[in-house]
Short mmCIF file of C-alpha atoms in Angstrom, two decimals:
data_model
loop_
_atom_site.label_atom_id
_atom_site.label_comp_id
_atom_site.label_asym_id
_atom_site.label_seq_id
_atom_site.Cartn_x
_atom_site.Cartn_y
_atom_site.Cartn_z
CA UNK A 1 -60.96 0.15 -149.35
CA UNK A 2 -59.47 1.04 -152.72
CA UNK A 3 -55.86 2.16 -153.14
CA UNK A 4 -57.22 5.47 -154.43
CA UNK A 5 -58.91 6.10 -151.07
CA UNK A 6 -55.69 5.34 -149.22
CA UNK A 7 -53.70 7.62 -151.53
CA UNK A 8 -56.16 10.49 -151.05
CA UNK A 9 -56.22 9.98 -147.29
CA UNK A 10 -52.44 10.01 -147.00
CA UNK A 11 -52.22 13.09 -149.22
CA UNK A 12 -54.79 14.89 -147.07
CA UNK A 13 -52.87 13.84 -143.97
CA UNK A 14 -49.71 15.34 -145.42
CA UNK A 15 -51.55 18.59 -146.18
CA UNK A 16 -52.91 18.76 -142.64
CA UNK A 17 -49.53 17.93 -141.12
CA UNK A 18 -47.91 20.72 -143.13
CA UNK A 19 -50.09 23.27 -141.37
CA UNK A 20 -49.06 24.53 -137.92
CA UNK A 21 -51.28 23.18 -135.13
CA UNK A 22 -53.55 25.61 -133.31
CA UNK A 23 -51.72 27.47 -130.55
CA UNK A 24 -53.80 25.68 -127.91
CA UNK A 25 -53.43 22.22 -129.44
CA UNK A 26 -52.32 19.52 -127.03
CA UNK A 27 -50.18 17.77 -129.59
CA UNK A 28 -47.04 16.59 -127.88
CA UNK A 29 -46.01 14.32 -125.03
CA UNK A 30 -43.94 15.91 -122.22
CA UNK A 31 -40.26 15.27 -122.73
CA UNK A 32 -38.88 12.29 -120.78
CA UNK A 33 -37.00 13.07 -117.59
CA UNK A 34 -33.46 12.00 -116.79
CA UNK A 35 -34.59 8.57 -115.63
CA UNK A 36 -36.50 7.85 -118.80
CA UNK A 37 -39.87 8.81 -117.33
CA UNK A 38 -42.13 11.78 -117.77
CA UNK A 39 -42.57 13.08 -114.23
CA UNK A 40 -44.92 15.96 -114.98
CA UNK A 41 -48.65 15.17 -114.92
CA UNK A 42 -50.51 15.40 -118.20
CA UNK A 43 -51.78 18.90 -118.89
CA UNK A 44 -55.50 19.38 -119.33
CA UNK A 45 -56.21 19.46 -123.08
CA UNK A 46 -57.48 22.79 -124.33
CA UNK A 47 -58.07 22.01 -127.99
CA UNK A 48 -61.87 22.01 -128.46
CA UNK A 49 -63.65 19.11 -130.15
CA UNK A 50 -64.40 19.45 -133.85
CA UNK A 51 -68.08 20.18 -134.28
CA UNK A 52 -68.46 22.56 -137.19
CA UNK A 53 -71.31 22.33 -139.70
CA UNK A 54 -69.24 20.29 -142.15
CA UNK A 55 -68.67 17.62 -139.51
CA UNK A 56 -72.44 17.22 -139.11
CA UNK A 57 -73.25 16.69 -142.79
CA UNK A 58 -75.10 13.39 -143.30
CA UNK A 59 -73.72 10.88 -145.82
CA UNK A 60 -75.86 7.89 -146.82
CA UNK A 61 -74.81 4.63 -148.48
CA UNK A 62 -77.08 1.79 -149.56
CA UNK A 63 -77.50 -1.54 -151.27
CA UNK A 64 -80.66 -3.56 -151.80
CA UNK A 65 -82.55 -3.60 -148.47
CA UNK A 66 -79.83 -1.95 -146.37
CA UNK A 67 -79.21 1.76 -145.85
CA UNK A 68 -76.65 3.34 -143.52
CA UNK A 69 -76.06 6.99 -142.66
CA UNK A 70 -73.00 8.67 -141.16
CA UNK A 71 -71.56 12.01 -140.12
CA UNK A 72 -67.85 12.98 -140.10
CA UNK A 73 -68.06 13.96 -136.42
CA UNK A 74 -66.48 10.84 -134.93
CA UNK A 75 -66.75 8.95 -138.25
CA UNK A 76 -70.10 8.05 -136.73
CA UNK A 77 -72.84 5.62 -137.78
CA UNK A 78 -76.15 7.43 -137.18
CA UNK A 79 -78.73 5.00 -138.59
CA UNK A 80 -78.92 1.53 -140.13
CA UNK A 81 -82.04 0.27 -141.88
CA UNK A 82 -82.51 -3.45 -142.53
CA UNK A 83 -85.65 -5.52 -143.19
CA UNK A 84 -87.50 -7.45 -140.49
CA UNK A 85 -89.23 -10.81 -140.97
CA UNK A 86 -92.17 -9.10 -142.71
CA UNK A 87 -89.90 -7.19 -145.07
CA UNK A 88 -90.41 -3.81 -143.38
CA UNK A 89 -87.38 -1.59 -142.86
CA UNK A 90 -86.24 -1.02 -139.27
CA UNK A 91 -83.59 1.27 -137.81
CA UNK A 92 -81.64 -0.96 -135.41
CA UNK A 93 -79.06 1.43 -133.95
CA UNK A 94 -79.39 4.08 -131.26
CA UNK A 95 -78.77 7.64 -132.35
CA UNK A 96 -80.27 11.03 -133.14
CA UNK A 97 -82.16 12.30 -136.16
CA UNK A 98 -80.62 15.74 -135.60
CA UNK A 99 -76.80 15.47 -135.93
CA UNK A 100 -76.29 18.47 -133.63
CA UNK A 101 -77.53 16.33 -130.76
CA UNK A 102 -74.38 14.22 -130.94
CA UNK A 103 -72.33 17.30 -130.06
CA UNK A 104 -74.68 18.17 -127.21
CA UNK A 105 -74.49 14.62 -125.86
CA UNK A 106 -70.70 14.61 -125.96
CA UNK A 107 -70.60 17.92 -124.11
CA UNK A 108 -73.01 16.88 -121.35
CA UNK A 109 -72.69 13.16 -120.58
CA UNK A 110 -70.82 11.53 -123.42
CA UNK A 111 -72.41 8.17 -124.20
CA UNK A 112 -70.20 7.55 -127.29
CA UNK A 113 -73.18 6.90 -129.52
CA UNK A 114 -72.07 5.33 -132.80
CA UNK A 115 -68.53 6.70 -133.32
CA UNK A 116 -65.06 5.29 -133.79
CA UNK A 117 -63.33 5.57 -130.42
CA UNK A 118 -59.56 5.89 -130.00
CA UNK A 119 -56.61 6.30 -130.08
CA UNK A 120 -57.04 3.61 -127.43
CA UNK A 121 -60.52 2.20 -126.86
CA UNK A 122 -61.88 1.25 -123.45
CA UNK A 123 -59.96 2.09 -120.26
CA UNK A 124 -56.39 2.90 -119.24
CA UNK A 125 -55.60 2.33 -115.57
CA UNK A 126 -54.50 5.50 -113.78
CA UNK A 127 -54.42 7.21 -117.21
CA UNK A 128 -50.82 5.98 -117.45
CA UNK A 129 -48.77 3.46 -119.40
CA UNK A 130 -45.07 2.74 -119.87
CA UNK A 131 -43.65 2.21 -123.34
CA UNK A 132 -39.98 1.66 -124.13
CA UNK A 133 -38.99 2.93 -120.69
CA UNK A 134 -41.01 6.17 -120.89
CA UNK A 135 -44.07 6.81 -118.74
CA UNK A 136 -46.92 8.53 -120.56
CA UNK A 137 -49.80 10.33 -118.83
CA UNK A 138 -53.05 10.61 -120.77
CA UNK A 139 -55.72 13.13 -119.65
CA UNK A 140 -58.23 11.50 -117.30
CA UNK A 141 -61.94 11.64 -118.05
CA UNK A 142 -63.65 9.03 -115.85
CA UNK A 143 -64.29 8.29 -112.16
CA UNK A 144 -63.35 11.71 -110.83
CA UNK A 145 -60.49 11.95 -113.31
CA UNK A 146 -58.66 8.89 -112.02
CA UNK A 147 -58.57 6.96 -115.31
CA UNK A 148 -59.02 7.33 -119.05
CA UNK A 149 -61.77 5.90 -121.24
CA UNK A 150 -61.94 5.86 -125.06
CA UNK A 151 -58.86 7.94 -125.73
CA UNK A 152 -59.11 10.88 -123.35
CA UNK A 153 -61.06 14.08 -122.88
CA UNK A 154 -61.29 14.74 -126.62
CA UNK A 155 -61.02 11.33 -128.26
CA UNK A 156 -61.56 10.32 -131.84
CA UNK A 157 -65.31 10.38 -131.21
CA UNK A 158 -65.21 14.20 -130.98
CA UNK A 159 -62.89 14.80 -133.93
CA UNK A 160 -63.95 15.98 -137.35
CA UNK A 161 -62.89 13.20 -139.71
CA UNK A 162 -62.44 13.99 -143.41
CA UNK A 163 -64.43 12.17 -146.10
CA UNK A 164 -61.86 10.86 -148.57
CA UNK A 165 -63.93 8.38 -150.59
CA UNK A 166 -67.69 8.19 -151.09
CA UNK A 167 -69.65 5.88 -153.40
CA UNK A 168 -73.19 4.56 -153.45
CA UNK A 169 -72.35 1.72 -151.04
CA UNK A 170 -69.12 2.78 -149.29
CA UNK A 171 -67.59 5.69 -147.44
CA UNK A 172 -64.09 6.28 -146.05
CA UNK A 173 -63.17 8.82 -143.38
CA UNK A 174 -59.63 9.92 -142.46
CA UNK A 175 -58.21 11.49 -139.32
CA UNK A 176 -54.67 12.73 -138.79
CA UNK A 177 -53.77 12.45 -135.11
CA UNK A 178 -50.91 14.82 -134.23
CA UNK A 179 -50.25 13.29 -130.83
CA UNK A 180 -53.75 14.00 -129.54
CA UNK A 181 -54.27 13.56 -125.80
CA UNK A 182 -50.54 13.11 -125.11
CA UNK A 183 -50.21 9.80 -126.94
CA UNK A 184 -46.75 9.42 -128.50
CA UNK A 185 -46.24 10.10 -132.18
CA UNK A 186 -48.45 10.88 -135.15
CA UNK A 187 -51.03 8.43 -136.52
CA UNK A 188 -53.08 8.47 -139.72
CA UNK A 189 -56.44 6.71 -139.32
CA UNK A 190 -58.87 5.51 -141.96
CA UNK A 191 -62.38 4.27 -141.22
CA UNK A 192 -64.27 2.59 -144.04
CA UNK A 193 -67.90 1.49 -143.99
CA UNK A 194 -69.43 -0.62 -146.76
CA UNK A 195 -72.88 -2.15 -147.27
CA UNK A 196 -73.68 -5.12 -149.49
CA UNK A 197 -76.70 -7.28 -150.19
CA UNK A 198 -77.43 -10.66 -151.76
CA UNK A 199 -81.03 -9.63 -152.42
CA UNK A 200 -82.70 -10.60 -155.65
CA UNK A 201 -86.30 -11.22 -156.72
CA UNK A 202 -85.70 -14.97 -156.66
CA UNK A 203 -83.74 -15.13 -153.39
CA UNK A 204 -85.97 -15.33 -150.33
CA UNK A 205 -83.01 -16.10 -148.05
CA UNK A 206 -81.02 -12.99 -148.91
CA UNK A 207 -78.65 -11.39 -146.44
CA UNK A 208 -77.47 -7.83 -146.03
CA UNK A 209 -74.09 -6.83 -144.62
CA UNK A 210 -72.35 -3.89 -143.02
CA UNK A 211 -68.55 -3.99 -143.04
CA UNK A 212 -66.51 -1.76 -140.75
CA UNK A 213 -62.74 -1.44 -141.08
CA UNK A 214 -60.29 0.91 -139.44
CA UNK A 215 -56.66 1.11 -140.53
CA UNK A 216 -54.19 3.06 -138.37
CA UNK A 217 -50.61 3.80 -139.41
CA UNK A 218 -48.10 4.98 -136.81
CA UNK A 219 -45.92 7.50 -138.64
CA UNK A 220 -43.30 8.79 -136.21
CA UNK A 221 -43.10 6.73 -133.00
CA UNK A 222 -44.14 3.51 -131.34
CA UNK A 223 -47.54 3.97 -129.73
CA UNK A 224 -50.54 2.08 -128.40
CA UNK A 225 -53.35 1.87 -130.95
CA UNK A 226 -56.71 0.17 -130.37
CA UNK A 227 -59.64 1.67 -132.25
CA UNK A 228 -63.18 0.31 -131.97
CA UNK A 229 -66.65 1.00 -133.33
CA UNK A 230 -68.97 1.92 -130.46
CA UNK A 231 -72.42 1.08 -131.86
CA UNK A 232 -75.56 0.70 -129.73
CA UNK A 233 -77.76 -2.06 -131.16
CA UNK A 234 -81.47 -2.75 -130.74
CA UNK A 235 -82.67 -5.48 -133.07
CA UNK A 236 -86.20 -4.96 -131.72
CA UNK A 237 -86.17 -1.49 -133.30
CA UNK A 238 -87.63 -0.18 -130.02
CA UNK A 239 -90.90 -2.02 -130.31
CA UNK A 240 -90.27 -3.23 -126.75
CA UNK A 241 -88.96 -1.17 -123.80
CA UNK A 242 -85.91 -3.42 -123.33
CA UNK A 243 -84.10 -6.37 -124.88
CA UNK A 244 -84.06 -8.69 -121.86
CA UNK A 245 -86.68 -11.26 -122.87
CA UNK A 246 -86.69 -10.98 -126.64
CA UNK A 247 -83.04 -10.85 -127.70
CA UNK A 248 -80.80 -13.89 -127.79
CA UNK A 249 -77.02 -13.50 -127.65
CA UNK A 250 -74.32 -16.06 -128.38
CA UNK A 251 -70.53 -15.69 -128.07
CA UNK A 252 -69.51 -19.13 -129.36
CA UNK A 253 -65.75 -18.68 -128.89
CA UNK A 254 -65.78 -16.79 -125.60
CA UNK A 255 -65.21 -19.25 -122.79
CA UNK A 256 -62.90 -16.73 -121.08
CA UNK A 257 -63.32 -13.12 -120.01
CA UNK A 258 -61.33 -10.33 -118.36
CA UNK A 259 -62.42 -9.66 -114.75
CA UNK A 260 -62.48 -6.01 -113.68
CA UNK A 261 -62.63 -4.04 -110.45
CA UNK A 262 -65.33 -1.62 -109.33
CA UNK A 263 -64.02 0.98 -111.83
CA UNK A 264 -64.01 -1.53 -114.71
CA UNK A 265 -60.21 -1.71 -114.73
CA UNK A 266 -58.81 -5.23 -115.37
CA UNK A 267 -57.55 -7.03 -112.28
CA UNK A 268 -54.88 -8.79 -114.35
CA UNK A 269 -56.61 -12.15 -114.01
CA UNK A 270 -58.40 -14.20 -116.68
CA UNK A 271 -61.78 -15.69 -115.80
CA UNK A 272 -63.80 -18.73 -116.93
CA UNK A 273 -67.36 -17.87 -117.99
CA UNK A 274 -68.70 -21.27 -116.93
CA UNK A 275 -67.54 -20.99 -113.31
CA UNK A 276 -67.75 -17.23 -112.67
CA UNK A 277 -71.01 -16.12 -111.04
CA UNK A 278 -72.55 -19.56 -111.59
CA UNK A 279 -72.39 -19.23 -115.37
CA UNK A 280 -73.94 -15.78 -115.58
CA UNK A 281 -71.28 -14.81 -118.16
CA UNK A 282 -71.62 -17.97 -120.24
CA UNK A 283 -72.97 -17.11 -123.68
CA UNK A 284 -71.19 -19.91 -125.52
CA UNK A 285 -74.69 -21.20 -126.36
CA UNK A 286 -77.56 -18.88 -127.33
CA UNK A 287 -79.15 -17.29 -124.26
CA UNK A 288 -81.62 -14.50 -123.63
CA UNK A 289 -79.78 -11.35 -122.61
CA UNK A 290 -81.99 -11.12 -119.54
CA UNK A 291 -81.80 -14.75 -118.45
CA UNK A 292 -79.03 -14.21 -115.88
CA UNK A 293 -78.61 -10.44 -115.92
CA UNK A 294 -79.86 -9.97 -112.36
CA UNK A 295 -76.82 -11.97 -111.21
CA UNK A 296 -74.43 -10.01 -113.44
CA UNK A 297 -72.55 -7.78 -111.02
CA UNK A 298 -69.80 -7.17 -113.58
CA UNK A 299 -70.40 -3.58 -114.60
CA UNK A 300 -68.83 -1.58 -111.78
CA UNK A 301 -69.99 -0.22 -108.44
CA UNK A 302 -73.73 -0.34 -107.69
CA UNK A 303 -74.48 -1.74 -111.13
CA UNK A 304 -76.28 -4.82 -112.39
CA UNK A 305 -75.68 -5.92 -115.96
CA UNK A 306 -72.90 -6.63 -118.42
CA UNK A 307 -69.97 -4.37 -119.21
CA UNK A 308 -67.52 -7.12 -119.91
CA UNK A 309 -64.61 -7.94 -122.22
CA UNK A 310 -65.04 -11.45 -123.61
CA UNK A 311 -61.93 -13.08 -125.07
CA UNK A 312 -62.29 -14.62 -128.54
CA UNK A 313 -60.39 -17.92 -128.58
CA UNK A 314 -59.88 -19.11 -132.12
CA UNK A 315 -60.06 -22.90 -132.53
CA UNK A 316 -56.73 -23.19 -134.36
CA UNK A 317 -53.20 -22.63 -133.12
CA UNK A 318 -52.95 -19.51 -135.24
CA UNK A 319 -53.40 -16.66 -132.79
CA UNK A 320 -51.95 -13.81 -134.85
CA UNK A 321 -54.24 -11.45 -136.77
CA UNK A 322 -53.68 -9.19 -139.71
CA UNK A 323 -55.89 -7.80 -142.44
CA UNK A 324 -56.01 -11.26 -144.03
CA UNK A 325 -59.47 -12.84 -144.47
CA UNK A 326 -58.16 -16.04 -142.87
CA UNK A 327 -58.13 -14.31 -139.51
CA UNK A 328 -61.80 -13.32 -139.62
CA UNK A 329 -63.97 -15.54 -137.44
CA UNK A 330 -67.58 -15.69 -136.33
CA UNK A 331 -67.56 -14.25 -132.83
CA UNK A 332 -71.17 -13.26 -132.10
CA UNK A 333 -74.75 -14.13 -133.01
CA UNK A 334 -77.77 -12.10 -131.96
CA UNK A 335 -81.47 -12.47 -132.82
CA UNK A 336 -84.68 -10.65 -131.91
CA UNK A 337 -87.87 -12.65 -131.44
CA UNK A 338 -89.82 -9.38 -131.80
CA UNK A 339 -88.70 -8.43 -135.32
CA UNK A 340 -87.04 -11.67 -136.42
CA UNK A 341 -83.89 -9.74 -137.31
CA UNK A 342 -80.67 -11.69 -136.85
CA UNK A 343 -77.09 -10.42 -136.81
CA UNK A 344 -73.88 -12.44 -137.13
CA UNK A 345 -70.57 -10.70 -136.41
CA UNK A 346 -67.21 -11.81 -137.82
CA UNK A 347 -64.07 -10.03 -136.69
CA UNK A 348 -60.28 -10.16 -136.79
CA UNK A 349 -60.09 -8.89 -133.21
CA UNK A 350 -59.09 -10.85 -130.13
CA UNK A 351 -61.96 -9.79 -127.86
CA UNK A 352 -65.38 -8.19 -127.82
CA UNK A 353 -66.75 -5.83 -125.17
CA UNK A 354 -70.46 -6.25 -124.36
CA UNK A 355 -72.37 -3.47 -122.58
CA UNK A 356 -76.06 -4.01 -121.82
CA UNK A 357 -77.02 -0.32 -121.50
CA UNK A 358 -77.20 -0.67 -117.73
CA UNK A 359 -77.13 3.06 -117.00
CA UNK A 360 -79.69 4.20 -119.54
CA UNK A 361 -82.62 5.71 -117.66
CA UNK A 362 -85.00 7.19 -120.20
CA UNK A 363 -83.20 10.50 -120.68
CA UNK A 364 -81.89 9.49 -124.12
CA UNK A 365 -84.63 9.69 -126.78
CA UNK A 366 -85.43 7.06 -129.36
CA UNK A 367 -85.18 8.66 -132.80
CA UNK A 368 -88.53 10.23 -133.69
CA UNK A 369 -88.15 8.67 -137.15
CA UNK A 370 -88.17 5.17 -135.63
CA UNK A 371 -91.05 6.01 -133.28
CA UNK A 372 -92.98 7.20 -136.32
CA UNK A 373 -92.00 4.05 -138.21
CA UNK A 374 -93.36 1.88 -135.41
CA UNK A 375 -96.59 3.87 -135.36
CA UNK A 376 -97.04 3.58 -139.12
CA UNK A 377 -96.40 -0.16 -138.95
CA UNK A 378 -98.76 -0.60 -135.98
CA UNK A 379 -95.89 -2.26 -134.17
CA UNK A 380 -95.02 -2.26 -130.50
CA UNK A 381 -97.10 -0.64 -127.79
CA UNK A 382 -99.44 1.73 -129.59
CA UNK A 383 -100.85 3.21 -126.36
CA UNK A 384 -97.46 3.89 -124.81
CA UNK A 385 -94.87 3.79 -127.62
CA UNK A 386 -91.23 3.38 -126.69
CA UNK A 387 -89.82 6.86 -127.23
CA UNK A 388 -86.86 6.83 -124.81
CA UNK A 389 -83.98 4.41 -124.29
CA UNK A 390 -84.65 2.57 -121.04
CA UNK A 391 -82.29 0.52 -118.87
CA UNK A 392 -81.29 -2.62 -120.81
CA UNK A 393 -82.85 -1.07 -123.90
CA UNK A 394 -79.85 -1.76 -126.14
CA UNK A 395 -76.56 -3.63 -126.42
CA UNK A 396 -73.17 -2.15 -127.31
CA UNK A 397 -70.85 -4.52 -129.18
CA UNK A 398 -67.19 -3.48 -129.47
CA UNK A 399 -64.85 -5.84 -131.35
CA UNK A 400 -61.42 -4.84 -130.03
CA UNK A 401 -58.29 -6.10 -128.27
CA UNK A 402 -57.88 -7.20 -124.66
CA UNK A 403 -58.80 -4.13 -122.62
CA UNK A 404 -55.92 -2.24 -120.99
CA UNK A 405 -53.54 -4.78 -122.47
CA UNK A 406 -50.85 -2.09 -122.50
CA UNK A 407 -50.81 -2.21 -118.69
CA UNK A 408 -50.88 -6.00 -118.48
CA UNK A 409 -47.80 -7.19 -120.36
CA UNK A 410 -48.13 -10.65 -118.79
CA UNK A 411 -50.99 -11.29 -121.20
CA UNK A 412 -48.70 -11.11 -124.22
CA UNK A 413 -50.91 -8.63 -126.07
CA UNK A 414 -48.37 -5.86 -126.68
CA UNK A 415 -47.51 -7.08 -130.21
CA UNK A 416 -51.18 -6.56 -131.11
CA UNK A 417 -51.61 -3.18 -129.40
CA UNK A 418 -48.33 -1.31 -129.93
CA UNK A 419 -47.42 -0.14 -133.43
CA UNK A 420 -44.66 1.96 -134.96
CA UNK A 421 -43.22 3.23 -138.24
CA UNK A 422 -41.58 -0.16 -138.84
CA UNK A 423 -44.67 -2.26 -138.08
CA UNK A 424 -47.75 -3.22 -140.04
CA UNK A 425 -50.84 -1.03 -139.61
CA UNK A 426 -53.34 -1.64 -136.84
CA UNK A 427 -56.48 -3.06 -138.47
CA UNK A 428 -59.88 -3.53 -136.87
CA UNK A 429 -62.12 -5.37 -139.32
CA UNK A 430 -65.67 -6.60 -138.67
CA UNK A 431 -68.67 -7.70 -140.71
CA UNK A 432 -72.26 -7.56 -139.51
CA UNK A 433 -74.49 -9.91 -141.52
CA UNK A 434 -78.25 -9.44 -141.17
CA UNK A 435 -80.99 -11.92 -141.94
CA UNK A 436 -84.30 -13.02 -140.47
CA UNK A 437 -85.46 -15.98 -138.41
#
């Protein structure tokens, strides 16, 4: 991200902050009580999500053999085209051709398809955390309103981000968070996406790359910050009904994971992937996603599949991370035997959440554009084309911090999840490198 983009974003944030918030905006945390706690429960937020026509405008960036499209609503990735082993372009992310469908999905049964989630990704136990002696209550939006997921009722995924920089191969969105969802303090957020390619006429081993980077600056108070990109991947490009027997996954540095209860809240323990569930969670070597999935009872009540936070253990003693390239490390490899598309993920984060689309049941459509692409390429099942997202039909990959680390101080993750005016920004940086096998 260029300095000019940062300057524009900060200027726009100042302009927005100079305007009075809407009368119904839920922009402040209840004042602490005499004992240093906030005894009143969090009010239900009344500020509606941002979903105007401007937030649904499609922006497209490209380089040789890679094209990505976005909308400001949630700073959301809506499509990503990369070549398969035969050189044909495939859209390998779940989404909608019609941007208005993202708003409808968020209003009905929010699946968080392709956005930046925050201010705090994943779950917060009891929708509550304590920071500097003050108890904060965040609006609950999961399991009968007993806990919070992805930032609250109206998280970053439903906000209208502002486009501050847009070139042929890069786009930057900005969001000024005036204490949304009862989180303390104001935060300016930038989300930058960039595509690059090493393609040339004489390079048969070229690679294409998507880079995602969020930068969050706490302006007025210490606050938890953990943004994440919530992208649904299907390297088969929906030529098969699921990814179980054609997609290999490897998490080479993840020999540990965070066990959770029936509501996917961390138990406070740290697990070993080799001994838990007879190695069902062990992806340290490449393994088909479906090889052990029937034994994977790690996705909540009455669920079979993966919805698991895998810890990324770097091989050196250096455990800190910043925006420095030295902290980026290869954390994930994935390949499709159907299309030959491979993806290697590097990140500066300390964990990665893997969700195997366990609850998809065919109600979410595959983009008509990709169904048409499969038909034109005579690929997949021509008699019964895959036109809906089935159970295990995709994989969500979320590079992020240790989930609910703010409620588990014994893990020592607070320095990487709590930020303030005197601290460095919170940076989530990942690269997705695509090739063929």
